[in-house]
Coordinates of C-alpha atoms in Angstrom, one line a residue:
M1 CA 59.1 76.1 73.5
D2 CA 62.1 76.5 75.1
N3 CA 63.7 73.5 72.9
V4 CA 62.7 74.6 69.3
R5 CA 66.2 76.0 68.7
S6 CA 67.7 72.6 69.3
Y7 CA 65.0 70.9 67.2
V8 CA 65.5 72.7 64.4
E9 CA 69.5 72.2 64.9
E10 CA 68.9 68.5 65.2
H11 CA 67.0 68.1 62.2
K12 CA 68.2 71.0 59.7
D13 CA 69.5 69.0 57.2
R14 CA 66.2 67.1 56.9
F15 CA 64.2 70.1 56.5
V16 CA 66.6 71.8 53.9
S17 CA 66.4 68.4 51.6
E18 CA 62.5 68.5 52.0
L19 CA 62.8 72.1 50.6
I20 CA 64.9 70.9 47.8
D21 CA 62.6 68.1 47.0
L22 CA 59.8 70.6 46.7
L23 CA 61.7 73.5 44.7
K24 CA 62.5 70.8 41.9
I25 CA 58.9 70.6 40.7
P26 CA 57.9 73.7 38.3
S27 CA 54.8 74.9 39.5
I28 CA 54.5 77.6 37.2
S29 CA 50.7 78.7 37.7
A30 CA 50.8 81.3 34.8
D31 CA 51.7 78.6 32.1
S32 CA 49.0 75.5 31.3
K33 CA 52.1 73.3 30.4
Y34 CA 52.8 73.2 33.7
K35 CA 49.0 71.7 35.0
N36 CA 50.2 68.3 36.2
E37 CA 53.4 69.6 37.6
M38 CA 51.1 71.8 39.8
I39 CA 49.1 68.5 41.0
T40 CA 52.3 67.0 41.7
T41 CA 53.1 70.0 44.0
A42 CA 49.8 70.1 45.6
E43 CA 50.2 66.4 46.5
A44 CA 53.5 67.2 47.7
V45 CA 52.3 69.9 49.9
K46 CA 49.4 67.3 51.3
T47 CA 51.7 64.6 52.3
S48 CA 54.3 67.2 54.2
L49 CA 51.4 68.6 56.1
E50 CA 49.8 64.7 56.6
K51 CA 53.7 63.6 58.1
A52 CA 53.7 67.3 59.9
G53 CA 50.9 66.2 62.3
C54 CA 47.5 67.4 60.6
D55 CA 44.4 65.2 61.3
L56 CA 43.0 66.1 57.9
V57 CA 44.5 67.2 54.7
E58 CA 43.0 67.4 51.2
I59 CA 43.5 68.4 47.9
C60 CA 40.3 70.8 47.0
E61 CA 39.6 71.4 43.4
T62 CA 38.4 74.8 42.4
P63 CA 37.7 75.7 38.7
G64 CA 41.4 76.6 38.2
H65 CA 44.5 75.0 40.3
P66 CA 43.5 73.2 43.6
V67 CA 43.9 74.6 47.5
V68 CA 45.6 72.3 49.8
Y69 CA 43.6 72.5 53.0
G70 CA 44.8 71.0 56.4
E71 CA 44.1 71.0 59.8
K72 CA 44.9 69.8 63.3
I73 CA 42.4 70.2 65.8
I74 CA 43.2 69.8 69.5
D75 CA 40.4 71.2 71.2
K76 CA 37.2 73.6 69.5
N77 CA 37.5 75.9 72.6
L78 CA 41.0 76.7 72.1
P79 CA 41.7 79.6 69.3
T80 CA 42.7 78.8 65.8
V81 CA 45.3 80.2 63.5
L82 CA 44.7 79.9 59.7
V83 CA 48.0 79.4 57.8
Y84 CA 47.9 81.0 54.2
G85 CA 50.6 80.2 51.5
H86 CA 50.8 79.5 48.1
Y87 CA 53.0 76.6 46.4
D88 CA 52.9 78.1 42.8
V89 CA 55.9 80.2 41.6
Q90 CA 56.6 82.7 38.8
P91 CA 57.9 81.9 35.4
P92 CA 61.6 81.4 35.5
D93 CA 62.1 83.7 32.6
P94 CA 64.6 85.1 31.3
L95 CA 66.7 81.7 31.9
D96 CA 69.7 82.9 30.6
L97 CA 70.3 84.8 33.4
W98 CA 70.1 82.2 35.8
N99 CA 73.6 80.9 37.1
S100 CA 72.0 77.5 38.0
P101 CA 68.9 76.0 36.3
P102 CA 65.7 77.4 38.3
F103 CA 64.0 74.2 39.1
E104 CA 67.7 72.5 39.9
P105 CA 68.4 74.0 43.6
V106 CA 71.9 74.6 44.3
I107 CA 73.2 75.7 48.1
K108 CA 75.7 78.6 47.6
E109 CA 77.7 80.7 50.2
T110 CA 77.3 84.4 49.9
E111 CA 78.3 87.0 51.7
L112 CA 75.3 87.8 52.9
H113 CA 74.5 83.9 53.7
P114 CA 77.8 82.4 55.0
D115 CA 75.8 79.7 56.1
G116 CA 74.4 79.0 52.3
A117 CA 71.9 80.1 50.4
I118 CA 69.0 77.7 48.2
F119 CA 69.0 78.8 44.9
A120 CA 65.9 78.2 43.0
R121 CA 62.5 79.4 41.7
G122 CA 60.2 79.5 44.5
A123 CA 63.1 79.1 47.6
C124 CA 61.8 82.5 49.0
D125 CA 58.4 83.1 47.2
D126 CA 57.0 81.2 48.3
K127 CA 57.9 77.5 49.1
G128 CA 60.5 78.1 51.3
Q129 CA 58.3 80.5 53.9
M130 CA 55.0 78.3 53.5
Y131 CA 57.3 75.6 54.2
M132 CA 58.6 76.7 57.2
H133 CA 55.1 76.7 58.7
V134 CA 54.9 73.1 58.0
K135 CA 58.0 72.6 60.0
A136 CA 57.0 74.5 62.4
L137 CA 53.9 72.5 63.2
E138 CA 56.0 69.5 62.6
Y139 CA 58.2 70.5 66.1
M140 CA 54.9 71.2 68.0
T141 CA 53.5 68.1 67.5
K142 CA 56.3 66.3 67.6
T143 CA 57.1 67.3 70.8
N144 CA 53.1 67.5 72.1
Q145 CA 53.5 71.6 72.3
L146 CA 50.8 72.7 70.0
P147 CA 48.9 75.2 72.2
C148 CA 46.0 75.9 70.0
N149 CA 44.2 74.6 66.8
V150 CA 45.8 75.2 63.2
K151 CA 44.5 75.1 59.9
F152 CA 46.2 75.4 56.4
M153 CA 45.2 76.9 53.3
I154 CA 47.8 76.6 50.6
E155 CA 46.8 77.8 47.0
G156 CA 48.2 77.4 43.7
E157 CA 47.2 80.8 42.0
E158 CA 49.0 83.7 44.0
E159 CA 51.2 84.2 41.2
V160 CA 48.3 84.8 38.9
G161 CA 46.0 86.8 41.1
S162 CA 44.5 84.3 43.5
E163 CA 41.8 84.2 40.8
H164 CA 39.7 81.6 42.2
L165 CA 40.8 81.4 46.1
G166 CA 37.8 83.7 46.7
W167 CA 35.3 81.3 45.4
F168 CA 37.2 78.6 47.5
I169 CA 36.5 80.9 50.6
E170 CA 32.9 81.8 49.8
N171 CA 32.1 77.8 49.6
N172 CA 33.9 77.2 52.7
L173 CA 33.7 79.7 55.4
E174 CA 32.8 77.2 58.0
K175 CA 35.9 75.1 57.4
L176 CA 37.7 78.4 57.0
K177 CA 36.6 79.6 60.3
N178 CA 39.9 81.1 62.4
D179 CA 40.7 83.8 65.0
V180 CA 43.8 84.8 63.2
I181 CA 45.2 84.2 59.8
L182 CA 49.4 83.9 59.9
I183 CA 51.1 84.4 56.6
S184 CA 55.0 84.4 55.5
D185 CA 55.4 85.6 52.0
T186 CA 56.8 89.1 52.7
G187 CA 60.5 89.5 54.3
M188 CA 62.3 92.0 56.8
I189 CA 64.7 94.3 57.1
A190 CA 67.9 92.5 57.3
K191 CA 69.0 89.4 59.3
D192 CA 70.0 91.6 62.4
V193 CA 66.7 93.9 61.9
P194 CA 63.4 91.9 62.6
S195 CA 60.7 93.8 61.3
I196 CA 56.9 92.8 60.8
T197 CA 55.1 94.0 57.8
T198 CA 52.3 95.8 58.7
G199 CA 51.2 97.2 55.2
L200 CA 51.0 95.9 51.6
R201 CA 50.0 97.7 48.4
G202 CA 47.3 96.9 46.2
L203 CA 48.0 95.7 42.3
S204 CA 46.2 96.7 38.8
Y205 CA 47.6 94.6 36.3
M206 CA 47.4 95.6 32.8
E207 CA 47.8 94.5 28.9
V208 CA 48.0 96.9 26.0
E209 CA 47.7 96.0 22.2
V210 CA 48.4 98.9 19.5
T211 CA 47.6 98.1 16.1
G212 CA 48.7 99.8 13.4
P213 CA 48.5 98.0 9.7
N214 CA 47.1 94.7 8.7
R215 CA 50.1 93.2 8.5
D216 CA 54.1 94.0 9.0
L217 CA 55.6 96.2 6.4
H218 CA 58.7 96.9 4.6
S219 CA 59.9 99.9 6.5
G220 CA 61.5 101.2 3.5
L221 CA 58.4 101.5 1.3
Y222 CA 56.1 102.5 4.5
G223 CA 58.1 104.1 7.3
G224 CA 57.5 107.5 8.0
A225 CA 54.1 107.1 6.0
V226 CA 52.3 104.9 8.2
G227 CA 52.3 104.9 12.0
N228 CA 54.6 102.9 13.9
P229 CA 52.8 100.6 16.7
I230 CA 56.1 100.3 18.8
N231 CA 56.8 103.9 18.2
I232 CA 53.3 105.0 19.1
L233 CA 53.1 102.8 22.3
T234 CA 56.4 104.0 23.5
K235 CA 55.2 107.4 23.4
M236 CA 51.8 106.7 25.1
I237 CA 53.6 104.7 28.1
A238 CA 56.1 107.7 28.3
S239 CA 53.4 110.3 28.9
L240 CA 51.7 108.3 31.7
T241 CA 54.3 110.0 34.2
D242 CA 55.5 113.5 33.7
E243 CA 58.7 115.2 34.6
N244 CA 58.6 114.4 38.5
N245 CA 57.3 111.3 37.9
H246 CA 53.7 112.0 39.0
I247 CA 51.5 109.5 37.1
T248 CA 49.1 111.5 34.6
I249 CA 46.3 109.8 34.3
P250 CA 43.2 111.6 35.5
G251 CA 41.7 110.9 39.0
F252 CA 44.5 108.5 39.8
Y253 CA 45.3 109.8 42.9
D254 CA 41.9 111.2 44.2
K255 CA 41.6 108.4 46.7
V256 CA 45.5 108.5 47.7
E257 CA 46.2 108.5 51.4
E258 CA 48.8 111.3 52.4
L259 CA 50.5 110.2 55.4
S260 CA 51.2 112.8 58.3
A261 CA 54.6 114.5 58.8
E262 CA 54.8 112.8 61.9
E263 CA 54.4 109.4 60.3
R264 CA 56.5 110.0 57.5
A265 CA 59.1 110.8 60.2
K266 CA 58.5 107.5 62.2
M267 CA 59.2 105.6 58.6
A268 CA 62.7 107.2 58.4
E269 CA 63.9 106.0 61.6
A270 CA 63.8 102.4 59.8
P271 CA 67.6 101.1 59.6
Y272 CA 68.6 102.5 55.4
D273 CA 71.9 103.4 53.8
E274 CA 71.0 104.7 50.3
E275 CA 74.7 103.9 49.3
K276 CA 74.4 100.2 50.3
Y277 CA 71.2 100.3 48.4
K278 CA 72.5 101.3 45.2
N279 CA 75.5 99.3 45.2
K280 CA 73.4 96.1 45.6
L281 CA 71.6 96.5 42.5
D282 CA 74.4 98.6 40.8
I283 CA 72.6 101.3 39.9
N284 CA 74.4 105.0 39.9
D285 CA 71.1 107.0 41.5
V286 CA 67.9 106.1 42.7
Y287 CA 65.0 107.4 40.2
G288 CA 61.0 108.1 41.4
E289 CA 58.3 110.5 42.3
A290 CA 59.8 114.0 43.4
G291 CA 59.3 114.9 47.2
Y292 CA 59.7 111.3 48.3
S293 CA 62.3 109.3 49.8
T294 CA 63.2 105.8 48.4
L295 CA 61.8 104.2 51.5
E296 CA 58.5 106.0 50.7
R297 CA 58.4 105.7 47.0
G298 CA 58.6 101.9 47.6
S299 CA 56.0 101.5 50.4
I300 CA 53.2 104.5 50.4
R301 CA 53.5 105.8 47.4
P302 CA 51.4 104.4 44.5
T303 CA 53.6 103.6 41.2
L304 CA 53.1 102.4 37.3
D305 CA 55.7 100.0 35.9
V306 CA 55.8 98.7 32.4
N307 CA 57.1 94.8 33.2
G308 CA 57.0 93.9 29.3
I309 CA 57.1 95.3 26.0
W310 CA 57.4 93.7 22.4
G311 CA 56.7 93.7 18.9
G312 CA 58.5 93.4 15.5
Y313 CA 61.2 91.6 15.0
I314 CA 63.5 90.3 18.2
G315 CA 65.7 87.9 16.3
E316 CA 69.5 87.9 15.2
G317 CA 70.5 89.9 13.0
A318 CA 68.7 92.6 11.2
K319 CA 64.8 92.9 9.6
T320 CA 63.8 96.2 8.2
V321 CA 60.0 95.6 9.2
L322 CA 57.4 98.2 10.2
P323 CA 55.3 96.0 12.8
S324 CA 51.3 95.4 12.6
K325 CA 51.3 95.2 16.4
A326 CA 53.1 96.0 19.9
F327 CA 52.4 95.0 23.2
A328 CA 53.0 96.3 26.9
K329 CA 52.2 94.8 30.4
I330 CA 51.9 97.5 33.0
S331 CA 51.4 97.1 36.5
M332 CA 49.7 99.5 39.2
R333 CA 50.7 99.2 43.0
L334 CA 47.8 101.0 44.5
V335 CA 47.9 102.5 48.5
P336 CA 45.0 102.4 50.6
D337 CA 41.8 103.7 49.8
Q338 CA 42.5 103.3 45.9
D339 CA 40.0 100.5 44.1
W340 CA 42.0 98.5 42.0
K341 CA 38.7 97.8 39.9
E342 CA 38.7 101.4 39.6
I343 CA 41.8 102.5 39.0
S344 CA 42.1 99.9 36.0
E345 CA 38.9 101.7 34.6
L346 CA 40.5 105.0 34.8
F347 CA 43.6 103.5 32.8
T348 CA 41.8 102.1 30.5
K349 CA 39.9 105.4 29.5
H350 CA 43.0 107.2 29.8
F351 CA 45.2 105.2 27.4
E352 CA 41.9 105.0 25.0
S353 CA 41.9 108.3 24.6
I354 CA 45.5 109.3 24.2
A355 CA 45.9 106.8 21.1
P356 CA 46.2 108.8 17.8
N357 CA 43.7 107.8 14.8
A358 CA 46.6 106.1 13.2
V359 CA 46.3 102.8 15.6
N360 CA 44.0 100.9 17.4
V361 CA 44.2 100.1 21.1
K362 CA 42.9 97.6 23.0
V363 CA 43.5 97.3 27.2
N364 CA 43.0 94.0 29.1
T365 CA 42.9 93.7 32.9
H366 CA 44.5 91.2 34.0
H367 CA 44.2 90.7 37.9
G368 CA 44.5 93.2 41.0
G369 CA 43.9 93.4 44.6
Y370 CA 43.2 96.0 47.3
A371 CA 45.8 97.4 49.7
Y372 CA 46.1 96.0 53.2
V373 CA 47.2 98.1 56.2
T374 CA 47.0 96.0 59.9
P375 CA 46.9 97.8 63.2
I376 CA 49.7 97.3 65.7
D377 CA 47.7 97.3 68.8
N378 CA 46.1 93.9 68.6
D379 CA 46.4 90.9 70.2
A380 CA 48.3 88.8 67.4
Y381 CA 50.7 91.7 66.4
K382 CA 51.8 91.8 69.7
A383 CA 51.9 87.9 69.8
A384 CA 54.0 88.1 66.7
S385 CA 56.0 90.9 68.2
K386 CA 57.1 88.7 71.0
A387 CA 57.8 85.8 69.0
Y388 CA 60.5 87.8 66.9
E389 CA 61.9 89.5 70.0
K390 CA 62.5 85.8 71.8
S391 CA 64.3 84.2 68.7
F392 CA 66.3 87.3 67.6
G393 CA 66.5 89.0 70.8
K394 CA 65.3 92.5 69.6
I395 CA 62.0 93.9 69.2
P396 CA 60.8 93.6 65.7
I397 CA 60.1 97.0 63.5
P398 CA 56.5 97.6 62.1
Q399 CA 57.0 98.2 58.1
R400 CA 55.0 98.8 55.1
S401 CA 55.8 96.8 52.3
G402 CA 55.9 97.5 48.5
G403 CA 54.9 94.1 47.5
S404 CA 51.2 92.8 46.9
I405 CA 49.3 89.9 48.1
P406 CA 45.8 90.5 46.3
I407 CA 43.8 88.1 47.9
V408 CA 44.3 89.5 51.6
S409 CA 41.7 92.0 52.0
L410 CA 39.4 89.6 50.9
F411 CA 40.4 87.2 54.1
E412 CA 39.5 90.2 56.5
K413 CA 36.5 90.9 54.8
A414 CA 35.2 87.3 54.2
L415 CA 36.9 85.5 57.0
K416 CA 36.5 88.6 59.4
S417 CA 40.0 88.1 60.7
K418 CA 43.0 89.9 61.2
I419 CA 46.3 89.0 59.4
I420 CA 50.0 89.1 60.9
L421 CA 52.7 89.1 58.0
M422 CA 56.0 87.3 59.7
G423 CA 58.0 87.3 56.6
F424 CA 62.1 86.2 56.9
G425 CA 63.1 87.1 53.4
L426 CA 65.4 90.0 52.5
D427 CA 65.0 92.3 49.8
T428 CA 68.4 90.9 48.0
D429 CA 66.7 87.7 47.7
A430 CA 65.8 88.3 43.8
I431 CA 62.1 87.1 44.1
H432 CA 60.5 87.2 40.7
S433 CA 63.5 87.6 39.3
P434 CA 66.9 85.2 37.8
N435 CA 68.7 83.7 40.9
E436 CA 66.0 83.6 43.3
H437 CA 67.4 82.6 46.5
F438 CA 66.3 82.1 50.7
G439 CA 68.9 82.2 52.9
I440 CA 69.0 78.7 55.2
W441 CA 69.7 80.8 58.2
N442 CA 66.8 82.9 57.4
Y443 CA 64.7 79.6 57.0
L444 CA 65.7 77.9 59.8
K445 CA 65.2 80.9 61.9
G446 CA 61.6 81.2 60.4
I447 CA 60.7 77.8 61.9
E448 CA 62.0 78.5 65.4
T449 CA 60.2 81.8 65.4
I450 CA 57.0 80.4 64.5
P451 CA 56.2 78.2 67.4
H452 CA 56.5 81.4 69.6
F453 CA 54.0 82.9 68.0
Y454 CA 51.4 80.2 68.8
K455 CA 52.1 80.1 72.2
N456 CA 51.8 84.0 72.9
F457 CA 48.8 84.5 71.0
A458 CA 47.0 81.4 72.7
D459 CA 48.2 82.8 75.9
S460 CA 46.7 86.2 75.0
Q461 CA 43.5 84.6 74.2
K462 CA 42.6 82.8 77.5

């Protein structure tokens, strides 16, 4: 693998151009209007895997969006790496906050990315990081250095909770059999501070609807006499946390894992500057659960956040209306041992119980997933650590992430494999936000690092 850096340098312009072509396709899984674009993207991923050297690639239908499966089996006696990624992306809204159209990728130089960054929806999450693995395979096959078998499972529903991936796995257990699962859908601490994600939070995603009168009313004739669903909804949401930002849902913390003082001290060793953190976000101060640091609040503690709220008149000008309905989308990030289905039930029961008689409340569970923690003493983690050390010249720091990949815990349960999370994004990449981007340096560094993992893992299994 000693020539991987020179191979990447030689082909970097093509690698970037191919990714840009993929980013032009609006593969928005949450919106049925983009069903054809989802199929187009799956076909593009299939073609890229074929060109990279897979001997078998197929688009596998599911009850939802298809899964792209590919494999390169060189010797059934050798270990097998299963690469997971997703080709679907988040909706780009709000469009007016983008500095360039979300599906018209542009390369811009920034202070953090003097080599340029690709600005587009999906640049980092997850088309860019998924495509690193495709190009890493290309390098290993073109130079005849692939040291083990490789399989790809690239889905189209991660951004909507991987609703049908469990179905696909259960129906393809033999096909997906592997020795380790490799995922790049996370990040690292900084360009000069490599890290490996060792934990993910779980997720419970809810939607609530509060209904008052049977129609919108004149706020002068009825205001003060009839319950306003927006006023009531905001009060209900506000009551979900107390003055210490502690979640008030009964039973919510019953199974929360409390880390030891030693573990918390180890976490605190990670490089972190709170002033820089605030400056990057243009905020005056941090805000969260009392008794925990910013790093802890964003990784090892559960949270409750409103992701969207709407109702009444939001058009230009004024309309004095007392609305009939109000809505909110609320997500809870969970930690190990919290069961997302149980938390969803607790939320539903509590939210319904705090509603005044003046309104009716409807609660819907969209999707969820379990938290995941991977050990750092197994062969796969050691192989990843050595890979980062080879390409970055530094031993990576193990780090828990605040994000969620809901399907990860199912992988280990169904496929009996450990998961390695080799992410190359940064927390400034604006994933799920306007102006999402992925540094070209990070993208190419990922392609350079991944082949070393294959070699190290294959060597460890001899």
